[in-house]
Amino acid sequence: MQRSSIRQDCPPLFRNILLDRDGTVIEERHYLHDPDQVSLIYGVGAAMANLAQKGCHLFLVSNQSGIGRGFFTSEDVQSCQNRLTQLLHVCGAEFDDALWCPHAPEANCQCRKPRPGMWQTLREKHSLNPAESCMIGDKIDDLRFASACNLFGVLVLTGHGMKEARQNNLPLPQQGEIMLLPQKKCAVAPDLVIAASFILGQISSEKIYLAEAAEFLL
């Protein structure tokens, strides 16, 4: 494992940031459907505001299979999204667009991550360039989604991220560090705060490490 020599005085590495919701932006709640339970992960609001101020566009892409499973309704998800919008507004951040897949896994739809349906919708609607885009989430399926869409992927260790990283033999960065896996076109970060700092070149090169490709399938 070696340190990267990435410059810190460069523009954002990616202009378009796709974000998972549960466990990445907000605290993980099992089948969240109550807007009163929506809570930002510490530091995320400021990190998203920082990204936006530097010219990045923010997009939400979330699997919400609880709708298809009958656990809650589309209206419940929209209520939670409205609450999230309010919390981000206080921090000076907002999504340019927000999409979620309402289907259960057995529906075999094209919009459930890791399939690329939501990216295709955003790409066409907002004229997004995959080379200028990345996906950040707390599940291996978020990295697989990134791979399917030809995006750079970042796994964060919040939410389900720590468990997913360990199960897939991914390197675990310490707080304040980020691990790059160039062969897999992805990285592992402790949280969205560090991922945003990396994208904006605001993390010391001494905290950026190159790691060997992990043995997991994308």
Short mmCIF file of N, CA, C and O in Angstrom, two decimals, residues 2 23 28 31 34-35 43 45 47 50 71-72 87 102 119 145 149 154 168 182 192 194 201:
data_model
loop_
_atom_site.label_atom_id
_atom_site.label_comp_id
_atom_site.label_asym_id
_atom_site.label_seq_id
_atom_site.Cartn_x
_atom_site.Cartn_y
_atom_site.Cartn_z
N GLN A 2 0.58 2.20 -0.86
CA GLN A 2 1.42 3.39 -0.96
C GLN A 2 0.58 4.65 -0.98
O GLN A 2 -0.60 4.62 -1.28
N GLY A 23 -27.94 5.42 5.26
CA GLY A 23 -26.61 4.96 5.62
C GLY A 23 -25.48 5.74 4.96
O GLY A 23 -24.32 5.51 5.27
N GLU A 28 -29.00 5.21 9.07
CA GLU A 28 -29.73 4.01 8.65
C GLU A 28 -30.87 3.71 9.61
O GLU A 28 -30.69 3.61 10.82
N TYR A 31 -36.13 0.12 6.90
CA TYR A 31 -37.35 0.48 6.18
C TYR A 31 -37.96 1.79 6.70
O TYR A 31 -39.11 1.85 7.12
N ASP A 34 -41.01 7.07 8.45
CA ASP A 34 -41.47 8.15 9.31
C ASP A 34 -40.53 9.34 9.16
O ASP A 34 -39.35 9.25 9.51
N PRO A 35 -41.01 10.47 8.65
CA PRO A 35 -40.12 11.63 8.46
C PRO A 35 -39.49 12.14 9.74
O PRO A 35 -38.42 12.75 9.70
N GLY A 43 -21.97 15.80 9.90
CA GLY A 43 -21.08 16.44 8.94
C GLY A 43 -21.52 16.39 7.50
O GLY A 43 -20.94 17.08 6.64
N GLY A 45 -24.35 17.40 5.94
CA GLY A 45 -24.95 18.62 5.41
C GLY A 45 -23.90 19.62 4.96
O GLY A 45 -23.97 20.17 3.86
N ALA A 47 -20.77 18.96 4.25
CA ALA A 47 -20.00 18.38 3.15
C ALA A 47 -20.73 18.56 1.82
O ALA A 47 -20.11 18.91 0.80
N ASN A 50 -20.57 22.15 0.76
CA ASN A 50 -19.23 22.44 0.25
C ASN A 50 -19.10 21.97 -1.20
O ASN A 50 -18.54 22.68 -2.05
N PHE A 71 -44.51 -2.41 2.71
CA PHE A 71 -44.20 -1.96 4.06
C PHE A 71 -44.58 -0.50 4.28
O PHE A 71 -44.84 -0.09 5.41
N PHE A 72 -44.52 0.30 3.22
CA PHE A 72 -44.94 1.70 3.29
C PHE A 72 -45.31 2.17 1.89
O PHE A 72 -45.22 1.39 0.93
N LEU A 87 -33.84 19.54 6.07
CA LEU A 87 -32.60 19.46 6.86
C LEU A 87 -31.40 19.94 6.05
O LEU A 87 -30.53 20.64 6.58
N PRO A 102 -39.02 2.03 -6.59
CA PRO A 102 -40.04 1.56 -5.64
C PRO A 102 -40.25 0.05 -5.66
O PRO A 102 -41.09 -0.46 -4.91
N TRP A 119 -29.43 5.91 -13.35
CA TRP A 119 -28.38 6.70 -14.00
C TRP A 119 -28.79 7.09 -15.41
O TRP A 119 -28.59 8.23 -15.82
N PHE A 145 -23.33 -0.63 -9.14
CA PHE A 145 -24.09 0.35 -9.91
C PHE A 145 -23.13 1.30 -10.62
O PHE A 145 -23.27 1.58 -11.83
N CYS A 149 -22.55 1.70 -14.75
CA CYS A 149 -22.77 3.00 -15.39
C CYS A 149 -21.47 3.66 -15.84
O CYS A 149 -21.49 4.79 -16.34
N VAL A 154 -17.53 5.18 -4.73
CA VAL A 154 -16.96 5.30 -3.39
C VAL A 154 -17.86 4.58 -2.40
O VAL A 154 -19.06 4.89 -2.32
N ASN A 168 -16.41 -8.25 1.81
CA ASN A 168 -15.86 -8.27 0.46
C ASN A 168 -14.35 -8.00 0.42
O ASN A 168 -13.80 -7.69 -0.64
N PRO A 182 -7.48 1.62 -7.82
CA PRO A 182 -7.50 2.07 -9.21
C PRO A 182 -7.98 1.00 -10.19
O PRO A 182 -8.70 1.30 -11.15
N LEU A 192 -19.10 10.22 4.13
CA LEU A 192 -19.30 11.16 3.03
C LEU A 192 -18.45 12.41 3.19
O LEU A 192 -18.05 13.04 2.21
N ILE A 194 -15.32 12.65 4.25
CA ILE A 194 -13.99 12.39 3.69
C ILE A 194 -14.09 12.19 2.17
O ILE A 194 -13.21 12.63 1.42
N GLY A 201 -10.30 17.82 -3.44
CA GLY A 201 -8.87 18.02 -3.26
C GLY A 201 -8.53 18.67 -1.94
O GLY A 201 -7.50 19.35 -1.82
#
